[in-house]
Tab-separated table of C-alpha atoms in Angstrom:
chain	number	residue	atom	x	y	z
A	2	UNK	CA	26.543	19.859	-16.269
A	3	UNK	CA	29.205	22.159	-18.096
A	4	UNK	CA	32.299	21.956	-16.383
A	5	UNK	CA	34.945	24.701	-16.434
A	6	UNK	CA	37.897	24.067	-18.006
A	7	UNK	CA	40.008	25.622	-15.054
A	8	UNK	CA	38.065	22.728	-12.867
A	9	UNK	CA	39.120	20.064	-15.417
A	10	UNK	CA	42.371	20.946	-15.531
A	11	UNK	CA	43.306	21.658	-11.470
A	12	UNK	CA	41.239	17.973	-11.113
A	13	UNK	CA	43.942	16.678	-13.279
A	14	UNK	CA	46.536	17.933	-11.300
A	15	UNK	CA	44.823	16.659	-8.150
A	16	UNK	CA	44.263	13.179	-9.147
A	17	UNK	CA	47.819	12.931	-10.302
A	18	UNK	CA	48.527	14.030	-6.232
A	19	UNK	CA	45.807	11.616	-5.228
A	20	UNK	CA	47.690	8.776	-7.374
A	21	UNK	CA	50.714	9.714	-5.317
A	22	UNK	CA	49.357	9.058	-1.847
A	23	UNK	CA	48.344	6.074	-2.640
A	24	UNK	CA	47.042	4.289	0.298
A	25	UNK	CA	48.086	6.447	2.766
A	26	UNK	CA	45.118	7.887	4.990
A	27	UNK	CA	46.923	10.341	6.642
A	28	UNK	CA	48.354	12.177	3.061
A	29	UNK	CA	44.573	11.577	1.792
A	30	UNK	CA	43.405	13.132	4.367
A	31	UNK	CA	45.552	16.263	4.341
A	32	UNK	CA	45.413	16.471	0.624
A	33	UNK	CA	41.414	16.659	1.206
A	34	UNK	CA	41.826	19.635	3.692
A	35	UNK	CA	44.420	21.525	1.552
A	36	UNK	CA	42.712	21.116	-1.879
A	37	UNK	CA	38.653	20.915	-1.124
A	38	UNK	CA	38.801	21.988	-5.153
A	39	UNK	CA	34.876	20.044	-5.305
A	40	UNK	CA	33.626	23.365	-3.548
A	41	UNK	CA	34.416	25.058	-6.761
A	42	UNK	CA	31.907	23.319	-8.706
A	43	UNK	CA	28.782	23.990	-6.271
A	44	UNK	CA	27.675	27.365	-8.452
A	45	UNK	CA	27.584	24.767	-11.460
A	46	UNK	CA	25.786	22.133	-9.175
A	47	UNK	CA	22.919	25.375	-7.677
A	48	UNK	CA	22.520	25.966	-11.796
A	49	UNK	CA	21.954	22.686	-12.301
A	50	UNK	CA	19.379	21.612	-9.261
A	51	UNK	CA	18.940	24.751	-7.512
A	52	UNK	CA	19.378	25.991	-3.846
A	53	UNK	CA	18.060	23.283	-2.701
A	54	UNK	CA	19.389	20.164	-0.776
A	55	UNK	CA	19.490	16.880	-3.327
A	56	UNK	CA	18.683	14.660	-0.185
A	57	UNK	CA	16.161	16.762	1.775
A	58	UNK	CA	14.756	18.625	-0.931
A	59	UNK	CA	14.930	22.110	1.404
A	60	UNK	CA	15.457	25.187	0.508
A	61	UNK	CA	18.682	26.770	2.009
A	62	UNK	CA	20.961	30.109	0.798
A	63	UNK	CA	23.838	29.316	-1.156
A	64	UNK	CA	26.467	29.687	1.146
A	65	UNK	CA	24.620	26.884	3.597
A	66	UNK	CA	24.835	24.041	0.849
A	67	UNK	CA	27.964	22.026	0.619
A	68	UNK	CA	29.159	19.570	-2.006
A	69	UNK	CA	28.703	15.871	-0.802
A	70	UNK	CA	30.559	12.698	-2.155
A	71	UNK	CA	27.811	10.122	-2.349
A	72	UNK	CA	30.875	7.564	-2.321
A	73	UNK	CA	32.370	8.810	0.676
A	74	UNK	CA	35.857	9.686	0.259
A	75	UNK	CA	37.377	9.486	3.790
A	76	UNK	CA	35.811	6.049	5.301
A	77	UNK	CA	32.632	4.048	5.254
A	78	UNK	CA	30.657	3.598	8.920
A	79	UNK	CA	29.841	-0.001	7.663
A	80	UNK	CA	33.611	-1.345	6.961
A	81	UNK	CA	35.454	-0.109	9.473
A	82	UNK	CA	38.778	-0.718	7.715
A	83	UNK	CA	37.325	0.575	4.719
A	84	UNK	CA	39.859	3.905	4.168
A	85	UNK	CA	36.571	5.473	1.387
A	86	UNK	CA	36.522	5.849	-1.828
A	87	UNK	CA	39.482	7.993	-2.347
A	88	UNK	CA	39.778	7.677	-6.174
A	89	UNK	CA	36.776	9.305	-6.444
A	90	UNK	CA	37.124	12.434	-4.539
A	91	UNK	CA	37.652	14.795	-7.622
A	92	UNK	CA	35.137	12.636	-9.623
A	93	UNK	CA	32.267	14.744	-10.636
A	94	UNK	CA	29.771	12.288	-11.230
A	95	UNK	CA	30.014	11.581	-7.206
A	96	UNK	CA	29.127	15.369	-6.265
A	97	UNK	CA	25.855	15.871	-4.539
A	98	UNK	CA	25.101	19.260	-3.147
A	99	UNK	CA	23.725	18.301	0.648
A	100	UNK	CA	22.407	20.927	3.193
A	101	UNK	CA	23.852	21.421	6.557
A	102	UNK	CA	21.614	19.477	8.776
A	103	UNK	CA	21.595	15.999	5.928
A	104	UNK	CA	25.582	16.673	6.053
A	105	UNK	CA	25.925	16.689	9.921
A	106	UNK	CA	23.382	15.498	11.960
A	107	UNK	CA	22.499	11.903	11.439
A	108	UNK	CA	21.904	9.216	14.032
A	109	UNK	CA	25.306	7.765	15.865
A	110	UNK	CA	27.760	4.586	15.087
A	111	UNK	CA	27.627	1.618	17.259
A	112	UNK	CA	30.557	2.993	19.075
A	113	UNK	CA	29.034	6.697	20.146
A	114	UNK	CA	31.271	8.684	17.559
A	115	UNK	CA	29.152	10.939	15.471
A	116	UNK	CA	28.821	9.465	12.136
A	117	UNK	CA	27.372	11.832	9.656
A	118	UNK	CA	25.836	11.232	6.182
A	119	UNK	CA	29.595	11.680	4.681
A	120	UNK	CA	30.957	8.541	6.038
A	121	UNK	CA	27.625	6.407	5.460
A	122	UNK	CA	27.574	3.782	2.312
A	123	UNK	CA	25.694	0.570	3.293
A	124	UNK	CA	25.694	-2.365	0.578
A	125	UNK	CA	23.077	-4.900	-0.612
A	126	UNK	CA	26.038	-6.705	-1.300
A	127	UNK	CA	28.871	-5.883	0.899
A	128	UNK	CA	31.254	-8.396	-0.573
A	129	UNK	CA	30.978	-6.363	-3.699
A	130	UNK	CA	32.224	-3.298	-2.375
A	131	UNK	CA	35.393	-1.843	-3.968
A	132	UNK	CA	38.067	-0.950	-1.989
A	133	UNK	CA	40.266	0.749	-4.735
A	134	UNK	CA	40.276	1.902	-7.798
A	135	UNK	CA	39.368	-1.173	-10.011
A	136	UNK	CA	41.218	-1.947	-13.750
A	137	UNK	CA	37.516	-0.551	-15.166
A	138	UNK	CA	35.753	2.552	-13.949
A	139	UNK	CA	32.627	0.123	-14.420
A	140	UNK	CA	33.888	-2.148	-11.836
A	141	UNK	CA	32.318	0.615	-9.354
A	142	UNK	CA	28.647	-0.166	-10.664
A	143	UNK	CA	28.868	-3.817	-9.710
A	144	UNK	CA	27.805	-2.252	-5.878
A	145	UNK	CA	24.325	-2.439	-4.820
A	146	UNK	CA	24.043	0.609	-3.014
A	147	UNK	CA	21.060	0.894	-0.174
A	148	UNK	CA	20.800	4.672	-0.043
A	149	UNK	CA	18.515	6.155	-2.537
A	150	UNK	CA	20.466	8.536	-4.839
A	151	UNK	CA	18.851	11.898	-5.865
A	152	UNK	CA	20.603	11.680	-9.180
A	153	UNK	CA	18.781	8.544	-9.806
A	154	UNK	CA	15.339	9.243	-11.309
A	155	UNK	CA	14.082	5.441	-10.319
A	156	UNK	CA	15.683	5.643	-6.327
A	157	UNK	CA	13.693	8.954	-6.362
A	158	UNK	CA	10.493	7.259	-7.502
A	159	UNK	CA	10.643	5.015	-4.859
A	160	UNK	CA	9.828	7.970	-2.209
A	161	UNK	CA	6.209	9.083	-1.785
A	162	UNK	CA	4.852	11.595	0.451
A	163	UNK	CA	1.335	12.221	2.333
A	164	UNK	CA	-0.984	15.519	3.077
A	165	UNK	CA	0.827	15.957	6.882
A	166	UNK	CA	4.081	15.497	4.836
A	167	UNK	CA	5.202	12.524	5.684
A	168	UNK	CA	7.883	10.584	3.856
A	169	UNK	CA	7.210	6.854	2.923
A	170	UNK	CA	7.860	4.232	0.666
A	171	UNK	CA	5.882	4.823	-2.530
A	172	UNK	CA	2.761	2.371	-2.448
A	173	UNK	CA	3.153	1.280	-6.414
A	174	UNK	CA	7.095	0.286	-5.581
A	175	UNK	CA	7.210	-2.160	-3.429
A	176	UNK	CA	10.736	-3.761	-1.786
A	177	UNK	CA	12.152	-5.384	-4.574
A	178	UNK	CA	13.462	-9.083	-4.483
A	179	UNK	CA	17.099	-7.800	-3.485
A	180	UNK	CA	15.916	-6.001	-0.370
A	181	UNK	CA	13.676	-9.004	0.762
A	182	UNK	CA	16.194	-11.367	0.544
A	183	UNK	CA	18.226	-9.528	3.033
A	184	UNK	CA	15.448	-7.978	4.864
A	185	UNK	CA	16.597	-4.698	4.414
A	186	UNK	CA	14.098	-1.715	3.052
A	187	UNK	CA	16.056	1.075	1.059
A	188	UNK	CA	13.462	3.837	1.676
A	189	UNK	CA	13.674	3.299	5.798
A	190	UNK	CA	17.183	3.356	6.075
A	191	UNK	CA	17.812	6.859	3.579
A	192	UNK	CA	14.601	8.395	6.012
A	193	UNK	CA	17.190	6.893	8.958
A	194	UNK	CA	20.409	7.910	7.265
A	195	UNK	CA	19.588	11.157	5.913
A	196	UNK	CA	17.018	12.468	8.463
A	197	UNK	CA	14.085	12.837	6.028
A	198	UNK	CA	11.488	12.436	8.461
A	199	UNK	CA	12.246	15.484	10.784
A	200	UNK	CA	9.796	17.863	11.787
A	201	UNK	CA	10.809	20.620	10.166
A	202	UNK	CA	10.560	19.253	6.942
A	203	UNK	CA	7.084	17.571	7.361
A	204	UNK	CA	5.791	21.277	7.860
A	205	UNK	CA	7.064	22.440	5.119
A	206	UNK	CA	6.162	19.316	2.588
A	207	UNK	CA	2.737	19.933	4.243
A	208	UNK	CA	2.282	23.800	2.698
A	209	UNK	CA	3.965	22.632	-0.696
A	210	UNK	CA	1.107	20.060	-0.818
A	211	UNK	CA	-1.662	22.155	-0.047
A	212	UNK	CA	-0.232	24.494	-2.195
A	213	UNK	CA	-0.150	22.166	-5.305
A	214	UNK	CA	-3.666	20.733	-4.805
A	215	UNK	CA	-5.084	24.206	-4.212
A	216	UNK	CA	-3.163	24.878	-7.832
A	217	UNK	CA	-4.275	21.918	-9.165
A	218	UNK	CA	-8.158	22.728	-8.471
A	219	UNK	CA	-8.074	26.137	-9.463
A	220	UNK	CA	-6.574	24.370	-12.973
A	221	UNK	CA	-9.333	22.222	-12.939
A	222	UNK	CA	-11.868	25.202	-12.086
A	223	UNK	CA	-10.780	27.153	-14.742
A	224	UNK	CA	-10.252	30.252	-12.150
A	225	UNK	CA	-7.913	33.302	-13.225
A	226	UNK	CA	-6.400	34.909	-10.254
A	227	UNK	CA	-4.924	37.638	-11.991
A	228	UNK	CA	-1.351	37.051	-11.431
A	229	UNK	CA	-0.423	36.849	-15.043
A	230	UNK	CA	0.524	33.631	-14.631
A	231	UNK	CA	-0.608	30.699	-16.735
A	232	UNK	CA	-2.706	28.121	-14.838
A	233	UNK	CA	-0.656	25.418	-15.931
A	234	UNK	CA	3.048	27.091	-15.167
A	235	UNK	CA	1.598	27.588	-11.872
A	236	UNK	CA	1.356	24.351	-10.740
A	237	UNK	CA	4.157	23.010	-13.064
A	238	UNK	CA	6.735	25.343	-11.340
A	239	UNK	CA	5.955	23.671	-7.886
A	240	UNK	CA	6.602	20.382	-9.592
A	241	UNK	CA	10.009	21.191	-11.790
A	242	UNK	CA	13.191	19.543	-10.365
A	243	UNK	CA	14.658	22.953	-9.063
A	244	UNK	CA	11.596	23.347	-6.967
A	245	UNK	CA	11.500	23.029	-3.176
A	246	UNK	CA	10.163	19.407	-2.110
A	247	UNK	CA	9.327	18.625	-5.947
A	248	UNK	CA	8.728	15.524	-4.662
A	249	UNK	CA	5.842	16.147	-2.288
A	250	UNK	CA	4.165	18.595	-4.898
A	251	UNK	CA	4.415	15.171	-7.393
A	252	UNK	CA	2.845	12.928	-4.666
A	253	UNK	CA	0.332	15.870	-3.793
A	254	UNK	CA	-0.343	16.231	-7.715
A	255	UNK	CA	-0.662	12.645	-7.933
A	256	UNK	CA	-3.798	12.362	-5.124
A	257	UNK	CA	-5.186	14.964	-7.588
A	258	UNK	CA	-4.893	12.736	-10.904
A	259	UNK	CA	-8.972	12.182	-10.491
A	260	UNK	CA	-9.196	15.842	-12.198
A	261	UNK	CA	-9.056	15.835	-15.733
A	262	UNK	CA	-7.069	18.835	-16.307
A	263	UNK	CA	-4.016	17.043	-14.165
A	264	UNK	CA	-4.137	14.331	-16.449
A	265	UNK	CA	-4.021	16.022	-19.718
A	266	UNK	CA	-1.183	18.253	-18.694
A	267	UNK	CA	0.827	16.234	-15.862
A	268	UNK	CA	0.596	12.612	-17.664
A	269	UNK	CA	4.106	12.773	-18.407
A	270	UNK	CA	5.110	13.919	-15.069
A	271	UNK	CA	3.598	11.658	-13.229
A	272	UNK	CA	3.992	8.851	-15.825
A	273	UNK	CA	0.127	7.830	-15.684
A	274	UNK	CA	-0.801	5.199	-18.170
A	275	UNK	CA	-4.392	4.861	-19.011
A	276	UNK	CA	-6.149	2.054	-16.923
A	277	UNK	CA	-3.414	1.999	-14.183
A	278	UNK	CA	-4.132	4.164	-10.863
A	279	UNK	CA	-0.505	5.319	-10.468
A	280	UNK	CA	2.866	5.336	-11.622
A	281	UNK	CA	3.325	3.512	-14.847
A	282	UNK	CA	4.977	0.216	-14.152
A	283	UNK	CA	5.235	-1.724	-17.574
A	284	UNK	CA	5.553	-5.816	-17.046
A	285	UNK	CA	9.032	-6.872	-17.623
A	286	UNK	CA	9.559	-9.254	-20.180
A	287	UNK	CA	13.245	-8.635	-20.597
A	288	UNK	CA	16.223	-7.755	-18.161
A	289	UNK	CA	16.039	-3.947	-20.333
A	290	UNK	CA	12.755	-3.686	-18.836
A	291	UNK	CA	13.835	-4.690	-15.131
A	292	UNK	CA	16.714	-2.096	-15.436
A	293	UNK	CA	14.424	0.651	-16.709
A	294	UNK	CA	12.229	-0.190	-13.681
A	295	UNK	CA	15.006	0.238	-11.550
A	296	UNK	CA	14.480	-3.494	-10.150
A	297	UNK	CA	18.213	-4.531	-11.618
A	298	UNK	CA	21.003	-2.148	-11.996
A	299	UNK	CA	23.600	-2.348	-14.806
A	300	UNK	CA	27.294	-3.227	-14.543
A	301	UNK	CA	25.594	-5.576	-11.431
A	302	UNK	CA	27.988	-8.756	-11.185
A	303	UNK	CA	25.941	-12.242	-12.477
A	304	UNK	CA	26.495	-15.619	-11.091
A	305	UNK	CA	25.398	-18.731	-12.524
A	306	UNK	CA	26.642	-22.410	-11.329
A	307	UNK	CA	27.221	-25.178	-14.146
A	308	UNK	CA	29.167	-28.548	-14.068
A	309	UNK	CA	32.631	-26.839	-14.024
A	310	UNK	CA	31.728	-24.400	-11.369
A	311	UNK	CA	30.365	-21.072	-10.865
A	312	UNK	CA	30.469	-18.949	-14.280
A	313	UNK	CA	30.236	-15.009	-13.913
A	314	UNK	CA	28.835	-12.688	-16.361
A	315	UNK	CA	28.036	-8.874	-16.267
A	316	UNK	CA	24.491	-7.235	-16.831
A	317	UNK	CA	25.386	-4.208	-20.055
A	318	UNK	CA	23.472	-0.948	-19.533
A	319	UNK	CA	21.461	-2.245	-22.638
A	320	UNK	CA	20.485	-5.709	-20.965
A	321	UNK	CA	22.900	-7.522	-22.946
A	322	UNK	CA	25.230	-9.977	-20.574
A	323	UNK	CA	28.834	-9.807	-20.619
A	324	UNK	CA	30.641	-13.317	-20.325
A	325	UNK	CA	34.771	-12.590	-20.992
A	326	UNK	CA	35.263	-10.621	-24.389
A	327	UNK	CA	31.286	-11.901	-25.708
A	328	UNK	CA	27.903	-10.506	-24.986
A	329	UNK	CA	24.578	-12.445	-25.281
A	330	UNK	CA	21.302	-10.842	-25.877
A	331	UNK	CA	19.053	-12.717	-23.483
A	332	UNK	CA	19.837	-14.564	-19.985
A	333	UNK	CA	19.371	-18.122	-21.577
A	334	UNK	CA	21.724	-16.936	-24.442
A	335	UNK	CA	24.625	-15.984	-22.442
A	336	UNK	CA	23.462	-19.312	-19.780
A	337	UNK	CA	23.379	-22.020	-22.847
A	338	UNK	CA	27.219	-20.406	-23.928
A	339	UNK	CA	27.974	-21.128	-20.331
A	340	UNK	CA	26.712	-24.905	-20.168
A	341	UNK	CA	26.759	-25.676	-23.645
A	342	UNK	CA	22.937	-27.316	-22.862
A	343	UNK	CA	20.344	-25.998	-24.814
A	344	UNK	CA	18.012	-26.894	-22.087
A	345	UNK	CA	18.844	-24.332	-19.327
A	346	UNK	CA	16.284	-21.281	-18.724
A	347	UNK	CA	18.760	-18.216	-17.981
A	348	UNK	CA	16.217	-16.441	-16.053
A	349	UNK	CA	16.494	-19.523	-13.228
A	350	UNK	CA	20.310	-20.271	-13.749
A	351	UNK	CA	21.354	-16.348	-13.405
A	352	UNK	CA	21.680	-15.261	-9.841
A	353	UNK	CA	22.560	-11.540	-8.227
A	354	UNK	CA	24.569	-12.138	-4.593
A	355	UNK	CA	23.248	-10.198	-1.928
A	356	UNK	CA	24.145	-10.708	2.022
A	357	UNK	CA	24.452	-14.592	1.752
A	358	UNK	CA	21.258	-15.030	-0.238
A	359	UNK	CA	21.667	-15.788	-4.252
A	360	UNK	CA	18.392	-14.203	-6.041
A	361	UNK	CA	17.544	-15.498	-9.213
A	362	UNK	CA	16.177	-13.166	-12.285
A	363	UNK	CA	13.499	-15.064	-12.342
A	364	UNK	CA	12.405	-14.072	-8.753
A	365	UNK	CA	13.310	-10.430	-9.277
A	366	UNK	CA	10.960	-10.270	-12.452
A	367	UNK	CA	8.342	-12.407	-10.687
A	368	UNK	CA	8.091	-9.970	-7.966
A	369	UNK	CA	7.809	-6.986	-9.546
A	370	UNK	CA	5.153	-8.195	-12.617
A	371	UNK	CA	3.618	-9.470	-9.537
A	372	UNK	CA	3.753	-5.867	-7.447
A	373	UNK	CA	1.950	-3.971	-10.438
A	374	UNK	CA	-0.789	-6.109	-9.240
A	375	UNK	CA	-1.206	-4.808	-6.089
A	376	UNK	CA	-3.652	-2.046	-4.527
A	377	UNK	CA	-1.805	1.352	-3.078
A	378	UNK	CA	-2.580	1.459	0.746
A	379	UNK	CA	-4.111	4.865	-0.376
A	380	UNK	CA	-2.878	8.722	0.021
């Protein structure tokens, strides 16, 4: 997204008003109400995604779409001293454009006060959570978050959808070794969180479905309507990011993948590899290929436990680990620096905390080879 340089430069000026607060919730909360400058950015944000909601995926006019912080920036339902994430109120990369109804009208707190999707960030690992700005903007990717993030291309793949339109859990991504552990689902709680499963919605997923495998057979038939419009656009427009509920019109394209036509023109779309019935899901061999999968997430803080105590290490974007100043190709590179025994298997000494569990990479890439093993429960 191109930023305007008039945005760039008033965000400087608010961040160095932000610094000034400091800790204060009451200034942080009035410099929020006087300088809302994120609102200036939604035109950018409609270019980018369209009028749609990122969360919902609904349709909605312009003026009826506001500019969420996934981070929220004034408190966090789930830490109740937790102040937000403050620092990151003028911080484009934690702008989601959110629709009225995902903004405002989620379930209750504990304690009867409405909480809305704003104030909602729950943790795998809570005891990660940051609670100001850290020495490293990285330091912020060593959370684990729960809700699925639209600007996340592997959160979104974990969503599926039905012919009534129904939201689920997609069949070919199961819950990953970090959400067993703490027996915690990510797709439930977003439905939950940000009310994906009203009715309103499930009507209109249910025409956008019918609509795309209507589109999809008249592909296959060969039919010219006489619109003008190429067969292919047809269906591809339902399907492009910008699209109302996209993702239904994937899912509903993807019950359709026993038509030829859909796979020679949608393979990529729907990432179908020959042999597999669904979403690609190569077997990990490497902690590259668990991050591309979306099982591990980069920047994610490592622990490993050796005969001078616990070591820590950082997982790179590029599936290198971190240990101090060094990086290490492979787990049992970066382990074998830490014990100085050429004996130790990385994959079983490196664990990921979340809740009070400790999972080991060897039991996150032994679930999910083991997951591309098993049959969808069908559309």
């Amino acid at each position: 997204m191109v930023v305007p340089p008039t945005w760039a430069r008033h965000a400087t000026v608010l961040k160095n008003r932000l610094a000034d607060c400091g800790t204060d919730k009451d200034k942080l909360a009035a410099l929020f109400k006087k300088s809302p400058y994120w609102t200036k950015l939604r035109p950018q944000l409609i270019a980018l995604a369209g009028r749609k909601c990122w969360y919902c995926e609904g349709e909605v006019s312009n003026s009826r779409l506001a500019v969420d912080h996934f981070r929220p920036k004034g408190g966090v339902v789930e830490e109740a001293a937790h102040i937000g994430y403050y620092w990151l109120a003028y911080e484009v990369s934690n702008f989601r454009l959110i629709c009225e109804f995902c903004n405002s009208s989620t379930d209750d707190d504990p304690s009867g006060k409405r909480a809305t999707k704003v104030h909602h960030f729950p943790l795998l690992n809570p005891s990660a959570r940051l609670r100001a700005p850290g020495p490293r903007p990285e330091n912020i990717e060593k959370e684990l978050p729960i809700l699925l993030d639209p600007f996340n291309p592997s959160d979104c793949d974990l969503l599926d959808f039905d012919s009534a339109g129904t939201v689920r859990r997609n069949d070919h991504r199961p819950r990953s070794a970090l959400e067993r552990a703490v027996g915690i689902c990510r797709v439930t709680e977003s439905i939950r969180i940000y009310g994906l499963d009203r009715p309103g919605l499930s009507e209109r997923r249910t025409k956008v479905w019918s609509d795309t495998v209507l589109k999809a057979h008249l592909l296959e038939l060969g039919l010219n309507i006489g619109d003008g419009v190429d067969p292919v656009d047809r269906v591809r427009d339902l399907i492009t990011p910008k699209a109302p509920h996209s993702g239904a019109a994937l899912s509903a394209l993807r019950s359709s993948r026993h038509l030829r036509s859909v796979v020679d023109h949608f393979a990529r779309e729907l990432r179908l590899e020959s042999g597999f019935d669904g979403i690609t899901q190569t077997e990990a061999h490497t902690a590259l290929d668990l991050i591309n999968s979306g099982s591990l997430k980069s920047g994610v803080e490592l622990v490993g436990v050796s005969d001078v105590g616990e070591v820590m290490a950082v997982l790179l974007a590029d599936g290198r680990f971190e240990m101090g100043s060094r990086s290490y190709a492979t787990p049992t590179s970066a382990a074998r620096a830490a014990t100085g025994s050429a004996e130790v298997d990385g994959w079983d000494f490196w664990h990921i905390g979340v809740g009070n569990s400790l999972v080991s990479l060897s039991q996150i890439r032994r679930e999910f080879n083991e997951s591309r093993t098993q049959p969808p429960s069908g559309q």
